[in-house]
CSV table of C-alpha atoms in Angstrom, one decimal:
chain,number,residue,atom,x,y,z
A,1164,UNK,CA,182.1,-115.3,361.7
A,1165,UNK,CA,185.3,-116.4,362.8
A,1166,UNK,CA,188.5,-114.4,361.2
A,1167,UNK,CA,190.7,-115.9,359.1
A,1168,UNK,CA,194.2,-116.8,360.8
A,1169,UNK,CA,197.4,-116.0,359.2
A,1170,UNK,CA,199.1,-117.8,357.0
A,1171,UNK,CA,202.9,-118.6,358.0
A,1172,UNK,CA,205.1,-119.5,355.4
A,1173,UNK,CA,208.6,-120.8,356.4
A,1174,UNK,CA,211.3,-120.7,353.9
A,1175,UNK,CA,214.2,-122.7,354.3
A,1176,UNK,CA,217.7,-122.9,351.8
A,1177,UNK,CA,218.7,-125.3,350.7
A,1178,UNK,CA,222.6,-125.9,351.4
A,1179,UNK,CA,224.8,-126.9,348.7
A,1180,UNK,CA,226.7,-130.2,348.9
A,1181,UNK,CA,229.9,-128.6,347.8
A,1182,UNK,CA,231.4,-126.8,351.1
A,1183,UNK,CA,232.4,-129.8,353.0
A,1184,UNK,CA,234.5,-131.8,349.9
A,1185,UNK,CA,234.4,-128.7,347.5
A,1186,UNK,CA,238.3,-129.5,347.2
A,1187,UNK,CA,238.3,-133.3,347.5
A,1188,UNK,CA,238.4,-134.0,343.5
A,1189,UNK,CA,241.9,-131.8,343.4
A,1190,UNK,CA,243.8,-134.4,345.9
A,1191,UNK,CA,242.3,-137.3,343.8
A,1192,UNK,CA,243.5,-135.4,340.4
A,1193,UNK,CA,247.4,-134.9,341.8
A,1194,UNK,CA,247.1,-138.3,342.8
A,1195,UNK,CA,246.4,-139.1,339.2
A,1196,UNK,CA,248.7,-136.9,337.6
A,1197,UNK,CA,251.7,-138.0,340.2
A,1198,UNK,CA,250.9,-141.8,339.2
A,1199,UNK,CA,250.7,-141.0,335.5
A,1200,UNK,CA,254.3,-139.3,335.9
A,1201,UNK,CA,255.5,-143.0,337.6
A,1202,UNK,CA,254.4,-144.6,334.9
A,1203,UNK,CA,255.6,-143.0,332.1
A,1204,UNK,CA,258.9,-142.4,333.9
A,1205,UNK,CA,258.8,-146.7,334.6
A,1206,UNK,CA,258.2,-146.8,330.7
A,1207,UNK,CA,261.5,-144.4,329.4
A,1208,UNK,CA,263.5,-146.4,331.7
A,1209,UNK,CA,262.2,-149.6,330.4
A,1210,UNK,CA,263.7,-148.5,326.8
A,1211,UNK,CA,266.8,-147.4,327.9
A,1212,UNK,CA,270.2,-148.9,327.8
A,1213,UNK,CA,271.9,-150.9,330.1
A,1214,UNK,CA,274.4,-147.8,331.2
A,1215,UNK,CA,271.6,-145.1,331.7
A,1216,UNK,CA,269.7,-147.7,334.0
A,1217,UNK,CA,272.8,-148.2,336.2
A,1218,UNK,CA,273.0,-144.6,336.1
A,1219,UNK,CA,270.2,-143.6,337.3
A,1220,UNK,CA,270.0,-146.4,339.9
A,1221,UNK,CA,273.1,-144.9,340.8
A,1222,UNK,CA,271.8,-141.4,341.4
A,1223,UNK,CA,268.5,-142.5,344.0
A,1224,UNK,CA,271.6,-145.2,345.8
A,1225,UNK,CA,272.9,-141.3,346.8
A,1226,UNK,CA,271.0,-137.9,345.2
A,1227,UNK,CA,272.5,-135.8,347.7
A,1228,UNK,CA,274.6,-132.8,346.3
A,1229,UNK,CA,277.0,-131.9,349.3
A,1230,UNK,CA,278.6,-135.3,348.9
A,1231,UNK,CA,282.5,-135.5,347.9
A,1232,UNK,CA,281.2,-138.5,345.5
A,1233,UNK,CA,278.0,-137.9,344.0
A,1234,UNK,CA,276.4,-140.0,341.7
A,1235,UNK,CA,277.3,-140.2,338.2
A,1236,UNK,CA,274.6,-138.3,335.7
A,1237,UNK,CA,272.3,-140.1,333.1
A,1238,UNK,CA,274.3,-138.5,330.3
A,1239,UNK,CA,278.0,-140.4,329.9
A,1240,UNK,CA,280.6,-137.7,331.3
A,1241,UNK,CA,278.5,-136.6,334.3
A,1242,UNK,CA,279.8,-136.6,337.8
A,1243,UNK,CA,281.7,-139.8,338.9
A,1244,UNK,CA,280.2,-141.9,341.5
A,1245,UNK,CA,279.0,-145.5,340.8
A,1246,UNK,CA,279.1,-148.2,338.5
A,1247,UNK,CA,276.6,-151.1,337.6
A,1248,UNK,CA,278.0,-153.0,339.9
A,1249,UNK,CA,278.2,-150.4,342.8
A,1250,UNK,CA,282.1,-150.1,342.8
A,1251,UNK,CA,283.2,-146.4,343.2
A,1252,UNK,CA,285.1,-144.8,340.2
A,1253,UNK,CA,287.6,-142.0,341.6
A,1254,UNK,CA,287.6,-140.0,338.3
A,1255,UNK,CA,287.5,-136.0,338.5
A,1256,UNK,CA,284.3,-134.7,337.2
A,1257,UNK,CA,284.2,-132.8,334.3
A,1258,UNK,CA,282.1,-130.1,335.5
A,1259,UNK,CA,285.1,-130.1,337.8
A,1260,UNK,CA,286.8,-126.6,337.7
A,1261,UNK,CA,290.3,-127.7,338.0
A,1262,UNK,CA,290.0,-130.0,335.8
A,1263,UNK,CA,288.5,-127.8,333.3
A,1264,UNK,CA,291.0,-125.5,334.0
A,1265,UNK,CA,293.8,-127.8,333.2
A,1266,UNK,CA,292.7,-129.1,330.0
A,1267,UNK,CA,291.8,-125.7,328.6
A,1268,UNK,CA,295.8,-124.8,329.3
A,1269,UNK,CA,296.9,-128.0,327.8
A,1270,UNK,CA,295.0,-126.7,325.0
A,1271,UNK,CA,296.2,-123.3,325.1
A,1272,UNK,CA,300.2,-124.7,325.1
A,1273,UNK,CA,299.3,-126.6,322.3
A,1274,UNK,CA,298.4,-124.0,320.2
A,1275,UNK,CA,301.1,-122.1,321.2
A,1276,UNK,CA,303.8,-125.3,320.4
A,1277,UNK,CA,301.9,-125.3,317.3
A,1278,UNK,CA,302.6,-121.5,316.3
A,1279,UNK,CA,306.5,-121.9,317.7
A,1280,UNK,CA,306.8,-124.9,315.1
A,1281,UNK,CA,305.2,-122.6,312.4
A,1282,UNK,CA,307.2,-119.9,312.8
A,1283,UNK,CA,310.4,-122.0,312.3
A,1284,UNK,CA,309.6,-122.9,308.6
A,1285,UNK,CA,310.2,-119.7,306.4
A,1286,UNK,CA,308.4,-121.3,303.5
A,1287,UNK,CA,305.1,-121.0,305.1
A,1288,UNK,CA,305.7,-117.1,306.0
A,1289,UNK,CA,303.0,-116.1,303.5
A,1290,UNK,CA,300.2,-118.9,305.2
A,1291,UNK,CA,300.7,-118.1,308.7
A,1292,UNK,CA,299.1,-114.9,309.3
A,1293,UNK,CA,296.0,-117.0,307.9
A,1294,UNK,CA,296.1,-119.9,310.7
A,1295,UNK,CA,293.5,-118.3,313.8
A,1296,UNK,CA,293.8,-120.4,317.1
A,1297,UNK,CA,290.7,-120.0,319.1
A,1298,UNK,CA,290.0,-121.6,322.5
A,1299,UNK,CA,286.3,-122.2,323.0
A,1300,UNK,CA,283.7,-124.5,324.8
A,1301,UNK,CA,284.2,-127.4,322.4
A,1302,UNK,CA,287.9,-126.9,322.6
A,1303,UNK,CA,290.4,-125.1,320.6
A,1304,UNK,CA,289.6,-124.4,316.9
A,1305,UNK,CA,292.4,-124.3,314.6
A,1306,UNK,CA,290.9,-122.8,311.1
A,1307,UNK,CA,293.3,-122.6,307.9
A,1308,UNK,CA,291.1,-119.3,306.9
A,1309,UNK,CA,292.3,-118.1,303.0
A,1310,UNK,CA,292.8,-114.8,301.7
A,1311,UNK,CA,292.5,-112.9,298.3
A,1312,UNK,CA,295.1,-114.4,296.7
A,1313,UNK,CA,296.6,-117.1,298.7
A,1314,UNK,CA,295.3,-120.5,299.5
A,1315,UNK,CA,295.8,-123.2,301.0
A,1316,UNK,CA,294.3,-125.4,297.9
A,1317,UNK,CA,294.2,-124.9,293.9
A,1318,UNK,CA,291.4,-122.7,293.2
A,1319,UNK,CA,287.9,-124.3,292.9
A,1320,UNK,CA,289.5,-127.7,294.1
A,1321,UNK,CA,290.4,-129.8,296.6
A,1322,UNK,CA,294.0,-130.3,295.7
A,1323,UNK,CA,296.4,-129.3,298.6
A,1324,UNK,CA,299.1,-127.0,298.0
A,1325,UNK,CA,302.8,-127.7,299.1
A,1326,UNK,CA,303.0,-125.6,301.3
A,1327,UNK,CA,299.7,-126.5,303.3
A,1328,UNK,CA,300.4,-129.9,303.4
A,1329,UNK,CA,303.2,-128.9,305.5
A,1330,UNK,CA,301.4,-126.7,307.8
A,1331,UNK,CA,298.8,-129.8,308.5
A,1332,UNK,CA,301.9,-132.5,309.7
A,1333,UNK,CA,303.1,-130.0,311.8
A,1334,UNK,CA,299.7,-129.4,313.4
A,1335,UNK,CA,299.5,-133.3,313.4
A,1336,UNK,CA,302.2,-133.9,315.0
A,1337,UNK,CA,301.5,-131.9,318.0
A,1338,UNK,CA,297.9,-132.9,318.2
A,1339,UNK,CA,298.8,-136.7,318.1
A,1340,UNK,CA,300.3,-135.8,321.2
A,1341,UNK,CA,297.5,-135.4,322.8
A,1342,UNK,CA,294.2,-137.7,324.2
A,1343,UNK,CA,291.5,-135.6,322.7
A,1344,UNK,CA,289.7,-136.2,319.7
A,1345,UNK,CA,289.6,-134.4,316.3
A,1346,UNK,CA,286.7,-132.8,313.7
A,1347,UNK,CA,288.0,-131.5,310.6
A,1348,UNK,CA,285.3,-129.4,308.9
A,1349,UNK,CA,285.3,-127.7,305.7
A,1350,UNK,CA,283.8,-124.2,305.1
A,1351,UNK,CA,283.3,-122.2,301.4
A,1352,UNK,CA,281.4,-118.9,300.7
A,1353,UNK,CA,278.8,-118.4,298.8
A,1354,UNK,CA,280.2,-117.7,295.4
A,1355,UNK,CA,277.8,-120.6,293.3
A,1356,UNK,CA,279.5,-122.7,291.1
A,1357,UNK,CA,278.5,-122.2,287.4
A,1358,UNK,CA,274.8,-123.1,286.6
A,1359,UNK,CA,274.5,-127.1,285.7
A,1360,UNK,CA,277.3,-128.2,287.3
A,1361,UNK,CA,276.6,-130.8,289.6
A,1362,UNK,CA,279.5,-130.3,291.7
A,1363,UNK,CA,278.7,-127.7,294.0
A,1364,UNK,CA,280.1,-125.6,297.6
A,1365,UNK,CA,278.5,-128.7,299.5
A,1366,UNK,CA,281.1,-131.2,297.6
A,1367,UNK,CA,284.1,-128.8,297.7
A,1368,UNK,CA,283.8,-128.3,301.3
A,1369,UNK,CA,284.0,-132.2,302.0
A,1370,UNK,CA,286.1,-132.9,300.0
A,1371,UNK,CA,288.5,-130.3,301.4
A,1372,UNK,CA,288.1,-131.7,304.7
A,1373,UNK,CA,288.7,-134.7,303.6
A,1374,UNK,CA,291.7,-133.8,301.8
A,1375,UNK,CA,292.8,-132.2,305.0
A,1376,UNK,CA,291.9,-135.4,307.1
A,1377,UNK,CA,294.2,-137.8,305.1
A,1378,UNK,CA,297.2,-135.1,305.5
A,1379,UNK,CA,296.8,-135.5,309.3
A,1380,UNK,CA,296.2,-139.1,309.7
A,1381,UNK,CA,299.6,-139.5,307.5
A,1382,UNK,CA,301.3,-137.4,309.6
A,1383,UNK,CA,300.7,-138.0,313.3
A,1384,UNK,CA,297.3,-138.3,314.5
A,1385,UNK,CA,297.0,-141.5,316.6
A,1386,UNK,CA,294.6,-144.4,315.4
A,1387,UNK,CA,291.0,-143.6,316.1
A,1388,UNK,CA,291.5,-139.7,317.2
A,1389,UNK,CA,289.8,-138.3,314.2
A,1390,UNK,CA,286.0,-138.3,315.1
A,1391,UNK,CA,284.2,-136.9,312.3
A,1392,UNK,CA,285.2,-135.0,309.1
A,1393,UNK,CA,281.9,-132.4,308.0
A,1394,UNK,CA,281.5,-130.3,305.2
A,1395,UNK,CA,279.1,-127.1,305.6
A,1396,UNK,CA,279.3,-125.4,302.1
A,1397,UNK,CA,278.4,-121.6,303.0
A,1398,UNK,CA,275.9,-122.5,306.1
A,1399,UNK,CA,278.2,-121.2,308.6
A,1400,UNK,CA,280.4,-117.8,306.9
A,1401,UNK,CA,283.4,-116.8,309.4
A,1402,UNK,CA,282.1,-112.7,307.7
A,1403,UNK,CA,278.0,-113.4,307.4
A,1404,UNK,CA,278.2,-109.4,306.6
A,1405,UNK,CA,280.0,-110.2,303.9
A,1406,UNK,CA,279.2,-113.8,302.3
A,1407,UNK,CA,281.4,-113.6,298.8
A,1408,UNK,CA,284.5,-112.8,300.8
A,1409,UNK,CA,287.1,-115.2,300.5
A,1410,UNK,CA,288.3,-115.6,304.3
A,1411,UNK,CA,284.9,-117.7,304.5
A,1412,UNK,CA,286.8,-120.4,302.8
A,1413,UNK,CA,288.4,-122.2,305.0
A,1414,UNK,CA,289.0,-125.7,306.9
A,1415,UNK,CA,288.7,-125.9,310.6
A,1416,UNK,CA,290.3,-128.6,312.8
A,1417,UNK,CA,288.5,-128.9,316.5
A,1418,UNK,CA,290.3,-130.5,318.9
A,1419,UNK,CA,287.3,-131.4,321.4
A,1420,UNK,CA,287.3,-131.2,324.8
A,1421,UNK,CA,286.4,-133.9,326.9
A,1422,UNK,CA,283.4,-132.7,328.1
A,1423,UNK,CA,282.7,-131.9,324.5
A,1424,UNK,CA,283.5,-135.3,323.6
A,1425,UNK,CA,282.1,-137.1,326.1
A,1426,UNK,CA,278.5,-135.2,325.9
A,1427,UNK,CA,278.2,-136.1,321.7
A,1428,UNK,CA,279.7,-139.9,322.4
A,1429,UNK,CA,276.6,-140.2,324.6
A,1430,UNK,CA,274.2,-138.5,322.6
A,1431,UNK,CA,275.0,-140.9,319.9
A,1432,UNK,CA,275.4,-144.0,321.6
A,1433,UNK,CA,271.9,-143.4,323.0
A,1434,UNK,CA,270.3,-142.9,319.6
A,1435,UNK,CA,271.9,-145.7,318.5
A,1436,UNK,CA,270.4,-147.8,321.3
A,1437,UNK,CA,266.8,-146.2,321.2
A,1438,UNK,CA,266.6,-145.1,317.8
């Protein structure tokens, strides 16, 4: 009888479809997310004013950042460069270092022609260790701060004292002088008023500013320079160690820079425009 002959059994893998387009889906997927990008940037644009659109046509016409004249930014106040119409605006940046350097002293000598004209009215003596002149990025903050004892206004009110209204046409005077625009805020601690009444810190420190505001515009502030008048109650202290202390009542008068000013003027023209 014929022996069996051996069985040979082949086994043969299988290969896996993956290894030659294993990455294919990740070029189709940036392609996706890229054109996705496109189109919402197309539909932001769509929305926007007429001024952003020229401005950001005006930034592809020449995005290159070792140019003398570079394209002016989305935001109002950006770098100068091109209009709507495509005619070049030679106006000195503010992000422009001399130019920041030169309004922050015309600043500075302000306050200081301010403190000269104080200092030559002896009826103010007692007042004018409490005036602080402070040079920041939104400009130089003038802030009427008051004191145990001596204020600028009748206590609990927004009556001006004598005194005070002459401290605020001399500041007035010497701030009409200039281009920049003015905030008046008003500030209060955190003493509460007595329980019912309905007038409160948020009310005194308006109306304070307000008082303050028609002082100014009286006395030399030109047409249109005052910007905004706010009242914070006791939401920002000048002492938050100590919040019942009297030097956190006080009215401050911010004379904006223009980069200040320019940045908020176009933050609220664009809400207005895309609300």
């Amino acid at each position: 009888m014929k022996p069996h002959a051996p069985v040979i059994i082949v086994k043969r893998r299988r290969q896996g479809h993956g290894g030659h387009h294993g990455g294919a889906w990740k070029v189709a997927y940036a392609d996706f997310v890229t054109a996705m990008m496109a189109f919402f940037l197309v539909m932001w644009l769509v929305g926007q004013s007429q001024q952003v659109k020229a401005n950001v046509a005006g930034y592809f016409r020449d995005p290159g950042v070792f140019e003398h004249e570079r394209s002016k930014g989305i935001l109002a106040g950006g770098a100068p460069g091109m209009e709507a119409g495509g005619t070049p605006r030679p106006v000195a940046p503010p992000d422009d270092p001399a130019a920041l350097a030169r309004e922050r002293q015309a600043l500075t000598d302000a306050a200081e022609r301010i403190r000269e004209s104080l200092s030559r009215v002896p009826d103010i003596a007692t007042l004018r260790d409490q005036i602080e002149f402070t040079i920041t990025a939104e400009g130089l903050r003038i802030e009427l701060v008051e004191r145990a004892g001596s204020s600028f206004f009748d206590s609990g009110s927004a009556v001006l004292r004598g005194e005070s209204v002459r401290i605020l046409m001399i500041i007035a005077v010497e701030l009409g002088k200039l281009a920049n625009d003015v905030v008046v805020e008003g500030h209060t601690d955190r003493r509460p008023y007595a329980k019912g009444n309905r007038y409160g810190n948020w009310e005194l420190s308006a109306d304070r500013a307000n008082a303050a505001r028609r002082e100014m515009e009286g006395a030399g502030l030109t047409a249109g320079q005052l910007r905004t008048v706010r009242g914070f109650a006791d939401t920002e202290l000048h002492l938050t160690a100590d919040p019942l202390d009297p030097r956190n009542r006080r009215v401050s008068i911010v004379v904006r820079s223009q980069v200040a000013a320019a940045l908020d003027r176009a933050i609220h023209e664009n809400a207005v425009t895309n609300p």
